[in-house]
Coordinates of C-alpha atoms in Angstrom, one line a residue:
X120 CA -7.5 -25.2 -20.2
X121 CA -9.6 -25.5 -22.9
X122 CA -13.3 -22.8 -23.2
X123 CA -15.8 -26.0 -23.3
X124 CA -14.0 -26.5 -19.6
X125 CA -14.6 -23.2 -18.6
X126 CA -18.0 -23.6 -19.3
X127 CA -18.8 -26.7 -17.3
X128 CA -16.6 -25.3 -14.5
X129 CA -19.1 -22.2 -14.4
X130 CA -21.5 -23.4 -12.1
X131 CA -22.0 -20.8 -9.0
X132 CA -23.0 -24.0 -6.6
X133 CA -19.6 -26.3 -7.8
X134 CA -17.6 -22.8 -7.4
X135 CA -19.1 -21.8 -3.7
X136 CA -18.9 -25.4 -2.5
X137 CA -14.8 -25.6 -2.4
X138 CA -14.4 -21.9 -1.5
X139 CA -16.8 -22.2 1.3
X140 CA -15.1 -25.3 2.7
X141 CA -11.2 -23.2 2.1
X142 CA -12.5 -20.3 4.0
X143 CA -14.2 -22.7 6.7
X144 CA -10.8 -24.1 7.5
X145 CA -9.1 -20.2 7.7
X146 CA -12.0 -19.4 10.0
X147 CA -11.6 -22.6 12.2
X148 CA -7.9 -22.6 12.5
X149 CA -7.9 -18.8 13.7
X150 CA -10.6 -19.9 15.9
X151 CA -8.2 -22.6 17.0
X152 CA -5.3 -20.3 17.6
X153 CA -7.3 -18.1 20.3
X154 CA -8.7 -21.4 21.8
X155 CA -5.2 -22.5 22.1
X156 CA -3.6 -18.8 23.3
X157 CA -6.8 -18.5 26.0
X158 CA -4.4 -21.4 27.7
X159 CA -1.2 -19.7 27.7
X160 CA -2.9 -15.8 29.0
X161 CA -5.6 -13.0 28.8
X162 CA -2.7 -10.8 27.4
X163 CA -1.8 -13.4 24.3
X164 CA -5.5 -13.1 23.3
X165 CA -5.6 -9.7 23.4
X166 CA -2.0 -9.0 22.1
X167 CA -3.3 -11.8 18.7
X168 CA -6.7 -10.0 18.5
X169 CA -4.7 -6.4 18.3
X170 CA -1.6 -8.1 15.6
X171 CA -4.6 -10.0 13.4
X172 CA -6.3 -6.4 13.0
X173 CA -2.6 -4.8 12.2
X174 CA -1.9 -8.0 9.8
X175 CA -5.1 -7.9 7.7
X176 CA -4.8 -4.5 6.8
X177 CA -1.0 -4.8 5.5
X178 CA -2.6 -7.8 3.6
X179 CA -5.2 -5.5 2.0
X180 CA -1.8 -4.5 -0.4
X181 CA -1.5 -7.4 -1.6
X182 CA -5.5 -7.5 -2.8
X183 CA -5.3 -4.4 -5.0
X184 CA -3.6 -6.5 -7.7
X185 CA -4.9 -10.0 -6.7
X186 CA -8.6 -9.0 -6.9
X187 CA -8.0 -6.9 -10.3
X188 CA -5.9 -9.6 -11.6
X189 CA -8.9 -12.2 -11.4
X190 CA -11.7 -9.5 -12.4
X191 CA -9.8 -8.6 -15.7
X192 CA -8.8 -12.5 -16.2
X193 CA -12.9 -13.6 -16.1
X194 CA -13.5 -10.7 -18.0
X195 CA -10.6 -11.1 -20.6
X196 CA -11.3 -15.5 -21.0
X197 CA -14.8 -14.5 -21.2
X198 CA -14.4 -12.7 -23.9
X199 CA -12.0 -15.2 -25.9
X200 CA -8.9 -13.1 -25.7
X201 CA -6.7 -15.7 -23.2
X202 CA -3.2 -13.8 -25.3
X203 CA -4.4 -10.5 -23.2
X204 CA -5.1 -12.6 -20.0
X205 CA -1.8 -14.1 -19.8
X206 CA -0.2 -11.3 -19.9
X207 CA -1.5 -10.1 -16.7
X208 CA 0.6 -12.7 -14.9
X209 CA 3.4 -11.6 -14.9
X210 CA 3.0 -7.8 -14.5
X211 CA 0.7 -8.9 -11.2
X212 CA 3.2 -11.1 -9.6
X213 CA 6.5 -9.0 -10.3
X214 CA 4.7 -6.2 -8.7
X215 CA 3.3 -7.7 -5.6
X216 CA 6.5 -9.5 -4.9
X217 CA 8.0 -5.7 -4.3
X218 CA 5.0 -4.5 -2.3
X219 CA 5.3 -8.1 -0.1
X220 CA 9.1 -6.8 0.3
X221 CA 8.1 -3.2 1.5
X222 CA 5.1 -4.8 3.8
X223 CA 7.6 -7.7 5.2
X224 CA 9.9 -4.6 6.4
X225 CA 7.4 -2.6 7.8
X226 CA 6.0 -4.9 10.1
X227 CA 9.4 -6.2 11.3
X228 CA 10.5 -2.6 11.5
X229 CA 7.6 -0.1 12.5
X230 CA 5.7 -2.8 14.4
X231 CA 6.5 -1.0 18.0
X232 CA 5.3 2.8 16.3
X233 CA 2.1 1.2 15.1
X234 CA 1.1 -1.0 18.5
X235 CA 1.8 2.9 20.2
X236 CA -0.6 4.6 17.5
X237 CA -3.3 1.9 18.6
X238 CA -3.4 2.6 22.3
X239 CA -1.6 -0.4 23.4
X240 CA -0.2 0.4 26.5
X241 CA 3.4 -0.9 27.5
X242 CA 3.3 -4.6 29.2
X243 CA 2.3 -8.1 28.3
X244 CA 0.4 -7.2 25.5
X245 CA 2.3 -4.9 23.7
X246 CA 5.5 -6.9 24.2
X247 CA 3.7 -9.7 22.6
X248 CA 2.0 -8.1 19.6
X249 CA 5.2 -6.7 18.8
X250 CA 6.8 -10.5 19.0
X251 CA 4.3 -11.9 16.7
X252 CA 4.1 -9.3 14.3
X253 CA 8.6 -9.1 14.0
X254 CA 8.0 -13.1 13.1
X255 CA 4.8 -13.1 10.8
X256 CA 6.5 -10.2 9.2
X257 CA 8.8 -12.5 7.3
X258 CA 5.5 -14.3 5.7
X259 CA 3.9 -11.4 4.2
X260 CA 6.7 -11.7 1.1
X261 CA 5.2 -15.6 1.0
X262 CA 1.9 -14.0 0.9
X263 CA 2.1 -11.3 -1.5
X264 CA 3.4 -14.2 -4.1
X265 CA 0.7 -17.1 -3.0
X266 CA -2.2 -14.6 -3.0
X267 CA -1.4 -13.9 -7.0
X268 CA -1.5 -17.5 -7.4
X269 CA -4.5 -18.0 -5.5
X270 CA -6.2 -15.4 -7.6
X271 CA -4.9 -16.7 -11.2
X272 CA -6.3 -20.3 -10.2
X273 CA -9.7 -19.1 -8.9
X274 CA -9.4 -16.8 -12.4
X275 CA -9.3 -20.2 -14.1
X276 CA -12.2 -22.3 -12.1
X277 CA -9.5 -23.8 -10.0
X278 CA -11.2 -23.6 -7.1
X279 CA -11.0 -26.8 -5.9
X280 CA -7.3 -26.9 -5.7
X281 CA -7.2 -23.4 -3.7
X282 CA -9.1 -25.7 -0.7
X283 CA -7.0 -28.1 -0.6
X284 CA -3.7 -26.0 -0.6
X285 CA -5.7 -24.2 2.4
X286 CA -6.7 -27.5 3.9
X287 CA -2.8 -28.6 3.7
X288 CA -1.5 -24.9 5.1
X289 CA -4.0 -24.9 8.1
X290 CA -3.4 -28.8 8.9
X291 CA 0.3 -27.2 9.3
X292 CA -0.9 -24.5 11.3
X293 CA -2.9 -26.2 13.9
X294 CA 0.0 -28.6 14.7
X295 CA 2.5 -25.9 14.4
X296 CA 0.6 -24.0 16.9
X297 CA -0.2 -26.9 19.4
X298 CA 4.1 -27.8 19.2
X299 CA 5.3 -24.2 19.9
X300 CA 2.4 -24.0 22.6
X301 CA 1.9 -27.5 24.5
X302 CA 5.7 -28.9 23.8
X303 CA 8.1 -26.4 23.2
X304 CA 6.7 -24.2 25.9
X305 CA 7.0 -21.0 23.8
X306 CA 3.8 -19.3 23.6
X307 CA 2.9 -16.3 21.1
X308 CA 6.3 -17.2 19.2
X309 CA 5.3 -20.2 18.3
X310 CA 2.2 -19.6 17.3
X311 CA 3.7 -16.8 15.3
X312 CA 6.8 -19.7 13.6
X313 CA 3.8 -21.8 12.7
X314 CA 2.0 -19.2 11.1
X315 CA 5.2 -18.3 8.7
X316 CA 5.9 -22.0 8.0
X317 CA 2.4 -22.6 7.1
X318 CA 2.4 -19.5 4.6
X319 CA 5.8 -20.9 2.9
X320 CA 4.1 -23.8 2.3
X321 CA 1.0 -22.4 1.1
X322 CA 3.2 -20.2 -1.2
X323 CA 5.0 -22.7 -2.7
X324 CA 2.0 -25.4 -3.1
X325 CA 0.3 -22.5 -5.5
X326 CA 2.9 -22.0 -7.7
X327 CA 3.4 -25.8 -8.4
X328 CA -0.4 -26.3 -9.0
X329 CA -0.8 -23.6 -11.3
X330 CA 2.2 -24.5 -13.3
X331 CA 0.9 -27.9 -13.4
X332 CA -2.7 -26.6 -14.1
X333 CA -2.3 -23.6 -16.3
X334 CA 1.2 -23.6 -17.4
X335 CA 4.4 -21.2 -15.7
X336 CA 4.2 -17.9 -16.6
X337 CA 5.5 -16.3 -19.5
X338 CA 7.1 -13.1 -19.0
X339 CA 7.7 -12.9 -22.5
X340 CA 3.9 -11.8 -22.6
X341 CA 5.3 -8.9 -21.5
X342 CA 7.2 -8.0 -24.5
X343 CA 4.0 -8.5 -26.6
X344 CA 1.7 -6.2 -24.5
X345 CA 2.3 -2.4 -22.7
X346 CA 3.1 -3.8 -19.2
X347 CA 2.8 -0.2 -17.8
X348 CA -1.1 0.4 -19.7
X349 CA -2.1 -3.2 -18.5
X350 CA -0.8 -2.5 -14.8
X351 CA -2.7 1.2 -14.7
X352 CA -5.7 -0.8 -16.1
X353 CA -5.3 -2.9 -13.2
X354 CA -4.7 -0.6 -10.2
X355 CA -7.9 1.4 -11.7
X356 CA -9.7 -1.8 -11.0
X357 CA -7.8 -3.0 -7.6
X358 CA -7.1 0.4 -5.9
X359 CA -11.0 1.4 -5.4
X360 CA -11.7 -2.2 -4.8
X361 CA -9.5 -2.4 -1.8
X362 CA -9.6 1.1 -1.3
X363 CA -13.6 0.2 0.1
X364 CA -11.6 -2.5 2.5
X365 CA -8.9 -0.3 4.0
X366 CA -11.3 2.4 4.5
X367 CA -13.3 -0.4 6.7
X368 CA -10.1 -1.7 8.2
X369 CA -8.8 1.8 9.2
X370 CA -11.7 2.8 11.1
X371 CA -11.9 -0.7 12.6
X372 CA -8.5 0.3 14.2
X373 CA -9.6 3.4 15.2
X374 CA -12.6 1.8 17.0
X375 CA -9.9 -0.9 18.5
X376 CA -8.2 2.1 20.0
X377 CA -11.3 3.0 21.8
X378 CA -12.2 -0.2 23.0
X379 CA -8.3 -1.0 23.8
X380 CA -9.4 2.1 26.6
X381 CA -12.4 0.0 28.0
X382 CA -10.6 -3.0 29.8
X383 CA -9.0 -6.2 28.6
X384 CA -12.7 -8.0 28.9
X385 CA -14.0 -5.6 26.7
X386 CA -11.2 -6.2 24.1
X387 CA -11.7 -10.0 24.6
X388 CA -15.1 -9.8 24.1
X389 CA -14.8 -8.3 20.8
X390 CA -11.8 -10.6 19.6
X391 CA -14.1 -13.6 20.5
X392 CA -17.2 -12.5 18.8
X393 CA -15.0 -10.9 15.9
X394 CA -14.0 -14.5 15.1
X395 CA -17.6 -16.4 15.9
X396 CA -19.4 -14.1 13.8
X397 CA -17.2 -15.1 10.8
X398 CA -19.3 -18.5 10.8
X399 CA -22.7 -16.1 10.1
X400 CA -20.8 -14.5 7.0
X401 CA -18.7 -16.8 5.7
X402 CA -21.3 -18.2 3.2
X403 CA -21.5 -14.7 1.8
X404 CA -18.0 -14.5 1.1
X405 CA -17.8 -17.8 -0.8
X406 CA -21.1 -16.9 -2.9
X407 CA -20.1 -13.8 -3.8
X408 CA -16.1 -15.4 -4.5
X409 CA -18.2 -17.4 -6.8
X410 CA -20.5 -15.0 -8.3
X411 CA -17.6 -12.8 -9.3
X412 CA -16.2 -15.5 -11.2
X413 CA -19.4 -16.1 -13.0
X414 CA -20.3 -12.9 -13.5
X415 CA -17.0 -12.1 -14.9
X416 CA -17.1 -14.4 -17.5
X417 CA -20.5 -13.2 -18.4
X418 CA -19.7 -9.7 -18.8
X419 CA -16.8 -10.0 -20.5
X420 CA -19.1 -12.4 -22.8
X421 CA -22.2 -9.4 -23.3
X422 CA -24.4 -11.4 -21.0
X423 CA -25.0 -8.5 -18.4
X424 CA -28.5 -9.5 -18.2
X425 CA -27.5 -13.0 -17.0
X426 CA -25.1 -11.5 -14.9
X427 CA -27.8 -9.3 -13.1
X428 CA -29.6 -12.4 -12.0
X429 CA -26.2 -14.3 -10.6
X430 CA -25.4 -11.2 -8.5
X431 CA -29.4 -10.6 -7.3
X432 CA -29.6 -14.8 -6.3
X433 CA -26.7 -14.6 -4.1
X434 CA -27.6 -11.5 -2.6
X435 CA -30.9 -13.2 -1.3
X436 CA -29.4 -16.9 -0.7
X437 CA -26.2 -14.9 1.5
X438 CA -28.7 -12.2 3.3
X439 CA -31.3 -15.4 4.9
X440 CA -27.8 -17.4 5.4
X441 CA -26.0 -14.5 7.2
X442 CA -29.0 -14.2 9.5
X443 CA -30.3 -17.2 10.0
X444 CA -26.8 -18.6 11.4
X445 CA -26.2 -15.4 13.2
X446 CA -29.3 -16.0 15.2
X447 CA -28.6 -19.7 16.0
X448 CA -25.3 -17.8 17.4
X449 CA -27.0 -15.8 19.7
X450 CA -29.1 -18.1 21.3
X451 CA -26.4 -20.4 22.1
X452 CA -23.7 -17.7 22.7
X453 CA -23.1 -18.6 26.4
X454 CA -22.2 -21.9 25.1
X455 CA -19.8 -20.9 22.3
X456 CA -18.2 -18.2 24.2
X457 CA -17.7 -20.5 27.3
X458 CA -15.5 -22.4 25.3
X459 CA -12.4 -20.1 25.4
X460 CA -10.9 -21.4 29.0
X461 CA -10.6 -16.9 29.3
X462 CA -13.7 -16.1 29.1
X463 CA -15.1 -14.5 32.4
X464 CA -18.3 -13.8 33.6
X465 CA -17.4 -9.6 32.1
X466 CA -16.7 -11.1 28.9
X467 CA -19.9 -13.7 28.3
X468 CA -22.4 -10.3 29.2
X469 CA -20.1 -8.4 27.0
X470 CA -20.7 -11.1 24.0
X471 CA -24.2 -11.8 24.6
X472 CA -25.1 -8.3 23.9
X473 CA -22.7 -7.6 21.0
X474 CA -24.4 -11.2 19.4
X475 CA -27.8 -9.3 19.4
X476 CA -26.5 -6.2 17.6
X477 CA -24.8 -8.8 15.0
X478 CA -28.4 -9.9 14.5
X479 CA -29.0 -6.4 12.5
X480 CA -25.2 -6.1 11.6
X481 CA -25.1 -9.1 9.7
X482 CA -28.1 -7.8 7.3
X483 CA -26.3 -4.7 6.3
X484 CA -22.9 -6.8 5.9
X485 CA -24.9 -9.1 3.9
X486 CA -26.5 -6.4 1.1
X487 CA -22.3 -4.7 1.4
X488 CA -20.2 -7.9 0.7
X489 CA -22.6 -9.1 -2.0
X490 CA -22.9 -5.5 -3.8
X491 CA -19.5 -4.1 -3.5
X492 CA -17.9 -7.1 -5.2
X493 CA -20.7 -7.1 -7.6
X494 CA -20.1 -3.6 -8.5
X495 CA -16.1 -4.1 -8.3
X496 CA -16.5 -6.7 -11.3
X497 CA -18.4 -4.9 -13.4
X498 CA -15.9 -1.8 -13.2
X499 CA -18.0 0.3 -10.9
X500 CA -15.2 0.8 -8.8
X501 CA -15.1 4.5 -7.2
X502 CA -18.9 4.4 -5.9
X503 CA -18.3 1.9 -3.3
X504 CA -15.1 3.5 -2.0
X505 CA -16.6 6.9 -1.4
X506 CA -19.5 5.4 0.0
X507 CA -17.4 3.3 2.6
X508 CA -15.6 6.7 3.0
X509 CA -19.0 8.6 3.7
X510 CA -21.1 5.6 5.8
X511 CA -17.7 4.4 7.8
X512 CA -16.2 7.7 9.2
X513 CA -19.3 9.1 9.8
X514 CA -21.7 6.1 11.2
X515 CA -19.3 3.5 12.5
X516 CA -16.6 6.1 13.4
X517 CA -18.4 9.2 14.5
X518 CA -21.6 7.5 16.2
X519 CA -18.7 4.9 17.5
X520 CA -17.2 7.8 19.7
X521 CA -20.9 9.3 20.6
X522 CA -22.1 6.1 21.6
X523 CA -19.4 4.1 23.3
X524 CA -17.2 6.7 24.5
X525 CA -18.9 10.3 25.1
X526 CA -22.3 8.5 26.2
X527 CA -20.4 5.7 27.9
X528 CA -22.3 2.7 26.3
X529 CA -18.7 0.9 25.7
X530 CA -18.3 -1.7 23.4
X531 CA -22.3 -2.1 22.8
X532 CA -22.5 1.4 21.6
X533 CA -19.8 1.0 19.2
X534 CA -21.1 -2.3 17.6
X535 CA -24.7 -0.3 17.4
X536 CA -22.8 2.4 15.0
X537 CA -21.5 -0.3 13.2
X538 CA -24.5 -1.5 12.8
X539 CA -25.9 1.2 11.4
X540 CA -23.1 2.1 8.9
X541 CA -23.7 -1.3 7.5
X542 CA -27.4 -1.3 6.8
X543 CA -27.8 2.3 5.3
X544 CA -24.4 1.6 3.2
X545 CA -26.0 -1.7 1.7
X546 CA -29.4 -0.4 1.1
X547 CA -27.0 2.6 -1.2
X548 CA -25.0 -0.3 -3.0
X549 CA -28.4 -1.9 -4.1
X550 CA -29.8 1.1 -5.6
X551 CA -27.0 2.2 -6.9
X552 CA -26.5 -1.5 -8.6
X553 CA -30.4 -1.3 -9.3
X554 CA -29.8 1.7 -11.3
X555 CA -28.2 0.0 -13.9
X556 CA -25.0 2.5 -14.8
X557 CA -22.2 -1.0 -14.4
X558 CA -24.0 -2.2 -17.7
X559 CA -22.1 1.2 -19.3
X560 CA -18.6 0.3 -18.5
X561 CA -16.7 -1.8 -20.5
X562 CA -13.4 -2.5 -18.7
X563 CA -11.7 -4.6 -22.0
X564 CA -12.6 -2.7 -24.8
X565 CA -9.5 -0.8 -24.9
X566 CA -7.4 -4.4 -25.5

């Protein structure tokens, strides 16, 4: 692809429209799979609620490269040098192929160890979570691979391609689901055989379309360049970038433990609103998926001035978005909740209050999703990872336990400390980004 297309295909707007509409569909289909489980049993919800928590973290492996790989790509094409970019291929999707092998026998193998960690006691639930996870765990090799070539597309401007891939897996999905569930009569596994099917094809759809697009790889790149410096240049970059996720996602299991102890309504409460509230952030995630992209090619072009200003508009356009929909969400939540055929009276109190808290929530997850990946593409890696560190395990985590279990608010009291850990972590990020230090590091100028 030539530069004078990179150029035009630069636009933040063009960039967030597709990936908004891509991460839509994940949202909707997930949404869809609990819908369609809250038919077969309370247990399958909770059992999907506790495997989807297990599931994204293993995925968060498969990110240290993928997110690195696309930071140093915009960085590297920004800065003319597209011999150094290619060769990043290649090292990226060798090595996440073996970490997809090591994830794929983890969950088929230690699924039953890690359900017992998680305070998921023996019955319906447990045998269920460990059923889906034993069958999805085959897909996380198709994942590590697609995820590489999601990133080297997006890397390129490809964005509009990603959606429709995503469009194509979740059509899959959905049908998948509603076969295994409403005709074969098999419940959680066939939710789970759709799931893998849909991720083969997903895998496979990404690797034609960037061949097509971009060109296959060339592993010969390899022989030109010092695979070992470029992948220690990259897991500098990806490590602290997802190190700030699985810090998240660890204490989110730990606070799933707790509320695992509080009843199954309080568990479905918080697997309901978990995946309604995605609709008040999902804007964020596609303007900031964007703004990365732009602000990438910027920096790796000397415009950090120009880069400033992409990462400061999205941070106001996803904050009043965030909230704005989040609200809406909360007045109608008797509504929305009402439509899984599982929710009980317990459950729709449960929701209404956790809705309020999201109302704060979602301005602190705003200013963190916007700053951390701001920070991540300019190099600043470390700061936001010992900030999550810090804010998580000692807000979310510590005022988690205070709250919901040694006061015995419940589930409220732990979303109030999450709360909290949000908002004073964001407010940090922005002064930190405010500060100015990013416009120091120069992650290329070694190459």
């Amino acid at each position: 692809m030539s530069e004078e297309k990179n150029e035009k295909n630069l636009n933040i707007v063009k960039l967030t429209i597709p990936l908004f509409f891509e991460m839509l569909l994940v949202i909707l289909v997930s949404n869809v799979d609990q819908l369609m489980l809250s038919f077969h049993s309370k247990e399958a919800v909770s059992a999907i609620g506790n495997a989807g928590q297990i599931s994204w973290i293993m995925m968060l492996f498969f990110q240290v490269l993928g997110t690195a790989s696309l930071i140093l790509i915009t960085q590297y094409k920004g800065a003319g040098k597209e011999k150094e970019a290619k060769a990043i291929y290649p090292v990226t999707l060798l090595v996440n192929f073996f970490i997809g092998v090591v994830i794929m026998l983890v969950s088929i193998f230690g699924i039953d160890f890690i359900l017992q960690l998680m305070n998921i006691e023996e019955g319906a639930s447990f045998d269920y979570a460990g059923q889906y996870m034993r069958i999805v765990g085959v897909s996380f090799l198709f994942m590590a691979v697609s995820n590489c070539f999601s990133s080297f597309l997006k890397a390129n401007a490809f964005v509009k391609e990603v959606m429709v891939i995503s469009v194509i897996m979740n059509v899959i999905n959905a049908v998948g689901n509603a076969i295994g569930l409403f005709v074969l009569n098999i419940g959680v596994a066939g939710v789970a055989y759709a799931t893998m099917i849909s991720r083969l094809v997903g895998m496979v759809l990404c690797i034609i379309v960037f061949v097509v697009k971009v060109g296959p790889i060339q592993f010969s790149a390899m022989r030109n360049s010092k695979p070992f410096v470029l992948l220690g240049q990259l897991l500098k970059i990806g490590v602290p970038s997802v190190g700030e996720n699985m810090s998240y996602d660890m204490a989110q299991l730990v606070l799933m433990s707790w509320i695992n102890t509080m009843g199954l309504s309080a568990v479905n409460a918080k697997v309901y609103v978990t995946l309604v509230v995605q609709f008040a952030y999902l804007f964020c995630m596609a303007v900031t998926q964007a703004m990365q992209i732009v602000q990438g090619y910027h920096i790796g072009a000397g415009n950090k001035d120009e880069a400033e200003k992409i990462v400061y508009k999205s941070l106001i356009y996803s904050t009043i978005v965030s909230v704005s929909v989040t609200f809406i969400i909360f007045l109608f939540s008797d509504y929305i909740i009402g439509l899984f055929p599982s929710a009980d009276a317990a459950v729709l109190q449960f929701a209404k209050q956790l809705f309020l808290v999201e109302i704060f929530l979602e301005i602190g997850r705003a200013f963190n999703i916007t700053m951390v990946r701001a920070l991540q593409t300019a190099g600043d890696v470390k700061y936001p990872v010992v900030m999550s560190i810090i804010f998580t395990w000692c807000l979310s985590v510590t005022l988690g336990y205070v709250f919901g279990v040694s006061l015995s608010f419940g589930i409220v009291g732990i979303w109030i400390a999450t709360a909290m850990d949000e908002i004073f972590r964001g407010i940090i990020l922005i002064i930190r980004f405010r500060r100015g230090k990013w416009k120091e590091i120069n992650l290329i100028k070694a190459s």
